[in-house]
Amino acid sequence: MLNYKTHSEKVSLIKEGKLSLKENISFFLNQIDEKKNLNAFNFVFNDCINQAESIENKIKQGKAGKLAGMVIGIKDVLSIQDKPLTCSSNILREFKSVYTATAVQKLIDEDAIIIGKTNCDEFAMGSSNENSAFGKVLNPYDNTRVPGGSSGGSAVAVAANLCDAALGTDTGGSIRQPASFCGIFGLKPTYGRVSRFGLTAFASSFDSIGPFTNSVDDAALILEVIAGEDLKDSTCQKKPVPEYSKELSDERKFTIGIPKEYFAQGLNPEVKESIEKKIEELRSKGHSFVNIELPHTEYSIATYYILTTAEASSNLARYDGAHYGYRTKKPSNLNEMYTLSRTEGFGSEVKRRIMLGTYVLSAGYYDAYYRKAQKVRRLLKKDFDNAFSKVDVILTPVCPNVAFKIGEKTNDPLAMYLEDIYKTSANLVGIPGISIPIAKNSEGLPIGMQLMANQLEESKLLLFSKMV
Ligand code: GLN
């Protein structure tokens, strides 16, 4: 079993000779094998164990990087040179990356050990990890339930002790929701804080890369490693990266906003109660709470699904059978080659999004849908700007409910999309958000709480998360 809670504890144990990195990695590899039924990994890199000795030596000599020996799973939408990159789609089943994503390279440069590629919804589209060409992922707390999505494999890998941490991506909640369903921490950074170079694009103005961890400390540490300017991503923020992991001990008091729109109808009573209990606890520690309004919240889901499908329809045009990925067998002409390659290669949710996106961008509908949604996006930003002029952080549920049953929402895309109700705003306005495990419900299923801060205020967000 693991006898450390944070990475710095792990490193101390290694230094004192109480933990062997090799045994630690083989523990994880065995766990992955034993818990194969969870289906968290698309690919496991068994040979990562060969790095153990040299990294352990570096740790003992005090020459190791910040993440030395941290065993990390990578969502299978991020590139690692010469390794498969499938996005859990048949269209990329045989594809191998030709370069490494900046975020992953930064982990490697700090001596992290990459243990494999984790399962996810196809092209990160989904909230349950049921849309994967590699099969669904099971929730480790109850195998009849979903782990959440789209980064379900990454969340399960951490929650089921298959690795120390994992990278996921969050376009509309795909880090925060599975973290909440699996009882771990999931951090979605400010848009542009982490380079998207080497991340397969879903909706380029929304996509963010972030960590799944067992502690706030590890989330802070990973973020400070992967964040920062990158000349290979022009949307990347240029601001210097604070040492988040060293800013977690301040005792300051926070002003926290509670938006009434996030506690309205539809919120499960047990989830609501746990959050209210937490609020009381924090109030008694001297933090102050104010009621705020985010009046355009009710339009966030519609806005999100118009804009992200529009971007996806354009981004996914590159999978045409000609450039890379799957090509249909024996097409009779060029047009048929394109059509059949895409028809056979993509799963149904991805096709639904491409069609929706093509529709909202088409002549005659562009103004009514796409342009209008862009305007609402601006209004949402204004809502949050107003709120953050009064409060440090905003506190909300992550999801209306705990993990739902496998198959429960697969035939009802609208019900599935509504899962994202509390999460898409952070992506629409580009702010950071974190999911924090705060309780279990009467059936023992994890309940998460979300905190959001203004753009580039991860320091505040993490500091307050540590106090929760
Ligand atoms: N569930 C949302 C969707 O299906 C979010 C996906 C994501 O964040 N990648 O679009």
XYZ file of C-alpha atoms and ligand atoms in Angstrom:
478
model
C 0.000 0.000 0.000
C 0.989 3.624 -0.375
C 2.273 5.349 2.729
C 2.490 8.886 1.427
C -0.125 11.537 0.783
C 1.775 14.161 -1.168
C 4.686 14.142 -3.516
C 7.008 15.787 -1.018
C 6.244 13.018 1.505
C 7.049 10.464 -1.185
C 10.350 12.113 -1.962
C 11.259 12.191 1.753
C 10.524 8.479 2.069
C 12.702 7.741 -0.949
C 15.522 9.877 0.476
C 15.324 8.082 3.801
C 15.474 4.753 2.003
C 11.994 3.817 3.248
C 10.447 3.652 -0.207
C 11.915 2.138 -3.337
C 10.795 3.858 -6.497
C 11.060 0.601 -8.398
C 8.724 -1.158 -5.964
C 6.437 1.831 -6.062
C 6.149 1.726 -9.851
C 5.676 -2.010 -9.897
C 2.932 -1.587 -7.284
C 1.132 0.731 -9.718
C 1.711 -1.590 -12.686
C 0.278 -4.501 -10.662
C -2.702 -2.432 -9.599
C -3.396 -1.491 -13.215
C -3.364 -5.170 -14.069
C -5.488 -6.202 -11.095
C -8.041 -3.481 -11.753
C -8.194 -3.991 -15.512
C -11.975 -4.148 -15.335
C -12.025 -0.402 -14.575
C -10.569 0.148 -18.077
C -8.783 3.342 -17.019
C -5.849 2.986 -19.420
C -5.802 2.722 -23.211
C -2.055 1.986 -23.146
C 0.300 1.103 -20.298
C 4.029 1.813 -20.601
C 5.448 -1.143 -18.648
C 8.998 -0.144 -19.518
C 8.677 3.054 -17.451
C 10.009 0.977 -14.576
C 13.456 1.163 -16.193
C 13.662 4.820 -15.217
C 13.277 4.038 -11.510
C 16.916 3.518 -10.626
C 18.346 6.639 -12.203
C 15.599 8.889 -10.829
C 15.918 7.357 -7.375
C 19.653 8.063 -7.484
C 19.032 11.639 -8.564
C 16.648 12.082 -5.613
C 19.200 10.723 -3.173
C 21.901 12.998 -4.588
C 19.587 16.010 -4.427
C 19.812 16.509 -8.178
C 16.282 15.525 -9.120
C 13.576 17.653 -10.740
C 10.473 18.935 -8.956
C 8.366 15.932 -9.897
C 11.052 13.316 -9.420
C 9.481 9.900 -9.222
C 5.914 11.108 -9.537
C 4.074 8.483 -11.575
C 1.658 10.156 -13.969
C -1.032 8.985 -16.398
C -1.723 11.094 -19.480
C -5.148 11.482 -21.098
C -5.053 9.968 -24.547
C -5.656 13.301 -26.276
C -2.142 14.550 -25.461
C 0.828 13.724 -27.664
C 3.891 11.803 -26.531
C 6.427 11.239 -29.291
C 6.333 7.730 -30.815
C 3.474 6.666 -28.543
C -0.114 6.046 -29.651
C -2.485 9.031 -29.692
C -6.007 7.774 -30.269
C -8.335 10.271 -28.550
C -10.270 7.056 -27.812
C -11.462 7.143 -31.429
C -11.347 4.501 -34.132
C -10.331 7.195 -36.592
C -6.952 7.516 -34.807
C -6.625 3.926 -33.567
C -3.348 3.331 -35.427
C -1.925 6.836 -35.044
C 1.347 7.569 -33.284
C 2.441 11.039 -32.156
C 5.357 12.627 -33.957
C 6.141 15.084 -31.167
C 5.474 15.566 -27.453
C 2.950 18.012 -26.002
C 4.575 20.890 -24.114
C 2.719 20.035 -20.885
C 3.915 16.430 -21.018
C 7.479 17.439 -21.937
C 7.564 19.728 -18.904
C 6.571 16.821 -16.649
C 9.299 14.654 -18.161
C 11.868 17.445 -17.795
C 11.130 17.493 -14.048
C 11.736 13.724 -13.801
C 8.125 12.561 -13.667
C 7.475 9.016 -14.883
C 4.785 8.578 -17.522
C 2.974 5.292 -16.889
C 0.482 5.288 -19.765
C -2.316 6.901 -21.741
C -5.685 7.070 -20.037
C -9.087 6.332 -21.509
C -11.540 9.175 -22.191
C -14.634 10.058 -24.165
C -13.925 10.162 -27.893
C -12.201 13.483 -28.680
C -13.073 14.548 -25.099
C -16.759 14.833 -25.965
C -18.890 13.524 -23.143
C -19.636 13.537 -19.433
C -19.539 9.831 -18.631
C -16.658 8.185 -20.477
C -19.192 5.984 -22.239
C -18.277 7.456 -25.660
C -14.946 5.672 -26.029
C -13.895 3.335 -28.823
C -11.849 1.586 -26.110
C -14.927 0.839 -24.027
C -16.425 2.520 -21.015
C -14.541 3.256 -17.788
C -16.043 2.138 -14.455
C -16.304 4.192 -11.283
C -14.062 2.590 -8.629
C -16.601 3.376 -5.864
C -19.405 1.527 -7.633
C -18.708 -0.406 -10.814
C -22.274 0.049 -12.040
C -21.719 3.803 -12.211
C -19.834 6.119 -14.563
C -16.609 7.830 -13.466
C -17.646 11.036 -15.245
C -16.052 12.372 -18.381
C -14.500 13.144 -20.558
C -11.265 12.535 -18.592
C -12.781 9.508 -16.811
C -9.698 7.296 -17.204
C -7.421 9.940 -15.659
C -9.740 10.384 -12.664
C -10.066 6.646 -12.102
C -6.324 6.111 -12.469
C -5.737 8.444 -9.507
C -8.781 7.440 -7.444
C -8.061 3.695 -7.768
C -4.359 4.074 -6.919
C -3.047 3.236 -10.362
C -0.648 6.215 -10.358
C 0.216 9.307 -8.297
C -1.453 11.862 -10.554
C -2.833 12.288 -14.052
C -3.281 14.961 -16.686
C -6.696 15.576 -18.130
C -8.322 18.249 -20.236
C -11.285 20.452 -19.475
C -13.292 22.093 -22.256
C -16.557 22.230 -20.334
C -15.928 20.367 -17.103
C -13.993 17.276 -18.129
C -11.499 17.564 -15.289
C -13.795 18.862 -12.562
C -16.730 16.488 -13.053
C -14.812 13.172 -13.083
C -12.711 14.393 -10.147
C -15.953 15.032 -8.279
C -17.449 11.626 -9.202
C -14.245 9.850 -8.125
C -13.488 11.730 -4.897
C -10.213 13.415 -5.872
C -8.915 16.904 -6.736
C -9.229 18.167 -10.313
C -7.865 21.548 -11.387
C -8.808 23.398 -14.572
C -6.381 26.311 -14.962
C -7.035 29.697 -16.559
C -7.415 29.432 -20.338
C -3.922 29.802 -21.794
C -2.076 29.218 -18.511
C -0.911 25.842 -19.870
C 0.206 25.471 -23.469
C -2.140 23.519 -25.720
C 0.688 22.521 -28.056
C 0.354 18.782 -28.610
C -3.216 18.642 -27.327
C -5.695 17.360 -29.888
C -8.068 20.273 -30.393
C -11.745 19.884 -29.488
C -12.812 23.529 -29.003
C -9.671 25.623 -29.201
C -10.963 28.665 -27.331
C -12.101 26.497 -24.401
C -9.592 23.620 -24.049
C -7.384 23.628 -20.930
C -4.990 21.023 -19.565
C -4.818 20.331 -15.830
C -3.987 17.792 -13.122
C -5.930 15.153 -11.169
C -4.356 14.592 -7.749
C -4.900 13.315 -4.232
C -3.991 16.658 -2.662
C -4.025 20.405 -3.273
C -0.233 20.392 -2.802
C 0.283 18.044 -5.739
C -2.138 20.004 -7.919
C -0.172 23.190 -7.145
C 3.139 21.493 -7.850
C 2.050 20.028 -11.185
C 0.499 23.320 -12.272
C 3.679 25.265 -11.579
C 5.565 22.760 -13.733
C 3.213 22.631 -16.725
C 2.169 26.318 -16.813
C 3.939 29.091 -18.673
C 4.526 30.794 -21.961
C 5.119 28.634 -25.012
C 6.089 29.977 -28.401
C 4.313 27.004 -29.948
C 0.913 28.191 -28.655
C 0.111 31.811 -29.419
C -2.867 31.812 -27.025
C -0.589 30.950 -24.123
C -0.412 33.475 -21.268
C 2.909 35.295 -21.001
C 2.680 36.163 -17.280
C 5.386 34.536 -15.138
C 4.325 31.419 -13.258
C 4.248 31.696 -9.457
C 5.583 28.872 -7.318
C 2.076 27.802 -6.404
C 3.250 24.941 -4.201
C 5.133 27.343 -1.931
C 2.179 29.688 -1.495
C -0.095 27.339 0.367
C 0.508 28.301 3.977
C -0.811 31.885 4.206
C -3.534 32.293 6.856
C -5.496 35.094 5.229
C -9.295 35.291 5.336
C -11.302 35.074 2.143
C -14.500 36.624 0.840
C -16.470 33.959 -0.950
C -19.347 34.470 -3.369
C -22.335 32.130 -3.416
C -24.250 32.479 -6.706
C -27.918 31.753 -6.183
C -28.278 30.416 -9.733
C -26.069 27.431 -8.796
C -28.202 26.357 -5.853
C -31.556 26.418 -7.604
C -33.859 23.609 -8.722
C -32.326 20.341 -9.779
C -29.568 20.187 -7.173
C -29.578 16.919 -5.251
C -30.446 17.538 -1.563
C -27.511 15.500 -0.221
C -25.053 17.415 -2.413
C -26.627 20.687 -1.289
C -26.462 19.728 2.386
C -22.795 18.723 2.231
C -21.895 22.027 0.610
C -23.917 24.014 3.141
C -22.151 22.168 5.930
C -18.814 23.059 4.397
C -19.844 26.702 4.114
C -20.719 26.787 7.827
C -17.379 25.210 8.672
C -15.500 27.812 6.636
C -17.578 30.634 8.097
C -16.635 29.513 11.590
C -12.980 29.749 10.561
C -13.460 33.449 9.857
C -14.090 33.556 6.105
C -16.980 35.695 4.944
C -19.690 34.744 2.506
C -21.751 36.998 0.270
C -24.646 36.205 -2.024
C -23.880 37.081 -5.616
C -25.693 36.893 -8.925
C -24.514 35.428 -12.199
C -27.666 36.264 -14.137
C -26.715 34.756 -17.492
C -26.036 31.306 -16.030
C -29.207 29.878 -17.555
C -27.785 30.462 -21.052
C -24.418 28.869 -20.394
C -25.208 25.328 -21.556
C -26.801 26.485 -24.821
C -23.946 28.915 -25.441
C -21.355 26.272 -24.662
C -22.873 23.657 -26.961
C -23.239 26.131 -29.842
C -19.701 27.473 -29.644
C -17.872 24.230 -28.862
C -19.633 22.266 -31.584
C -18.853 25.071 -34.047
C -15.170 24.915 -33.132
C -15.193 21.120 -33.120
C -16.751 20.907 -36.584
C -13.876 22.957 -37.896
C -11.131 21.254 -35.848
C -12.269 17.758 -36.761
C -12.329 18.491 -40.499
C -8.692 17.362 -40.584
C -9.684 13.712 -40.075
C -10.563 13.105 -43.692
C -8.899 9.801 -44.477
C -6.241 11.586 -46.521
C -4.040 13.334 -43.975
C -3.811 10.881 -41.159
C -5.757 8.296 -39.268
C -8.256 5.778 -40.562
C -9.054 5.470 -44.279
C -11.966 3.420 -45.579
C -11.135 0.300 -47.599
C -11.585 0.435 -51.389
C -13.590 3.636 -51.924
C -14.804 4.046 -55.494
C -14.003 7.767 -55.723
C -12.467 10.607 -53.720
C -15.740 11.853 -52.310
C -16.650 8.400 -51.086
C -13.199 8.102 -49.508
C -13.832 11.215 -47.427
C -17.404 10.339 -46.538
C -16.858 6.709 -45.634
C -13.632 7.349 -43.731
C -15.433 9.808 -41.480
C -18.650 7.790 -41.260
C -16.784 4.640 -40.238
C -14.102 6.320 -38.147
C -16.089 8.631 -35.872
C -18.472 7.532 -33.122
C -22.027 8.806 -32.914
C -21.534 11.589 -30.316
C -18.686 13.071 -32.351
C -20.824 12.971 -35.490
C -23.682 14.641 -33.615
C -21.353 17.474 -32.595
C -19.915 17.900 -36.089
C -23.432 18.172 -37.504
C -24.591 20.611 -34.812
C -21.476 22.711 -35.303
C -21.813 22.747 -39.064
C -25.433 23.798 -38.686
C -24.775 26.734 -36.334
C -22.052 28.002 -38.660
C -24.022 27.659 -41.877
C -25.242 30.632 -43.898
C -28.614 31.763 -42.615
C -28.100 30.336 -39.128
C -24.734 31.861 -38.264
C -26.239 35.108 -36.929
C -29.033 33.407 -35.023
C -26.790 30.898 -33.281
C -23.035 31.376 -33.504
C -22.892 35.168 -33.409
C -25.553 35.373 -30.707
C -23.720 32.800 -28.599
C -20.522 34.854 -28.867
C -22.460 37.824 -27.507
C -23.787 35.785 -24.595
C -20.241 34.623 -23.899
C -19.301 38.276 -23.470
C -22.248 38.849 -21.112
C -21.217 35.885 -19.003
C -17.737 37.354 -18.759
C -19.293 40.597 -17.488
C -21.262 38.648 -14.847
C -18.047 37.142 -13.536
C -16.114 40.440 -13.723
C -18.826 42.010 -11.557
C -18.733 39.132 -9.109
C -14.946 39.164 -8.797
C -14.998 42.886 -8.044
C -16.651 41.861 -4.753
C -15.299 38.407 -3.911
C -12.038 36.414 -3.997
C -13.514 33.102 -5.001
C -16.885 31.698 -6.021
C -18.145 28.514 -4.379
C -20.629 26.171 -6.090
C -21.475 22.506 -6.555
C -19.519 20.709 -9.309
C -22.462 18.622 -10.476
C -26.168 18.501 -9.705
C -25.767 14.926 -8.473
C -23.301 12.151 -7.613
C -22.031 9.646 -10.225
C -24.943 8.295 -12.236
C -25.553 4.752 -13.458
C -23.921 3.445 -16.611
C -26.426 3.748 -19.463
C -28.678 6.123 -17.530
C -28.221 9.080 -19.858
C -26.846 7.531 -23.035
C -30.137 7.780 -24.909
C -30.824 11.318 -23.803
C -28.106 13.687 -25.023
C -29.868 16.675 -23.482
C -29.840 15.109 -20.006
C -26.149 14.340 -20.539
C -25.436 17.938 -21.613
C -27.255 19.253 -18.521
C -24.639 17.478 -16.393
C -22.346 20.359 -17.357
C -24.584 23.082 -15.963
C -22.240 24.315 -13.213
C -19.008 23.905 -15.146
C -19.196 25.340 -18.643
C -19.207 28.980 -17.458
C -15.602 28.717 -16.247
C -14.571 27.647 -19.764
C -16.760 30.233 -21.467
C -15.051 33.007 -19.484
C -11.619 31.387 -19.278
C -11.255 31.312 -15.488
C -9.704 28.617 -13.282
C -11.845 26.155 -11.337
C -11.123 23.296 -9.002
C -13.142 20.336 -7.800
C -12.553 19.394 -4.171
C -13.787 16.173 -2.566
C -15.796 17.184 0.527
C -18.043 14.295 1.521
C -19.649 10.966 0.638
C -23.387 10.514 0.262
C -25.433 7.883 2.095
C -24.396 5.281 -0.498
C -20.716 6.093 -0.064
C -20.421 7.981 -3.358
C -18.112 11.025 -3.456
C -19.478 14.568 -3.476
C -17.380 17.402 -4.865
C -17.420 21.147 -4.399
C -16.255 23.679 -6.980
C -14.253 26.842 -6.393
C -13.595 29.378 -9.139
C -11.276 32.391 -9.130
C -10.634 35.216 -11.579
C -8.267 34.738 -14.547
C -4.688 33.916 -13.500
C -5.620 33.833 -9.823
C -4.643 30.202 -9.324
C -2.564 31.205 -6.289
C -5.687 32.411 -4.499
C -7.691 29.429 -5.672
C -5.152 26.899 -4.458
C -4.498 28.676 -1.180
C -8.190 28.707 -0.332
C -8.614 25.100 -1.542
C -5.976 24.086 0.947
C -8.067 25.641 3.744
C -11.229 23.724 2.797
N -19.122 17.220 -20.964
C -18.706 18.298 -21.780
C -18.878 17.969 -23.224
O -19.317 16.900 -23.495
C -17.308 18.670 -21.439
C -16.264 17.989 -22.232
C -14.882 18.450 -21.901
O -14.677 19.263 -20.985
N -13.923 17.966 -22.676
O -18.611 18.734 -24.072
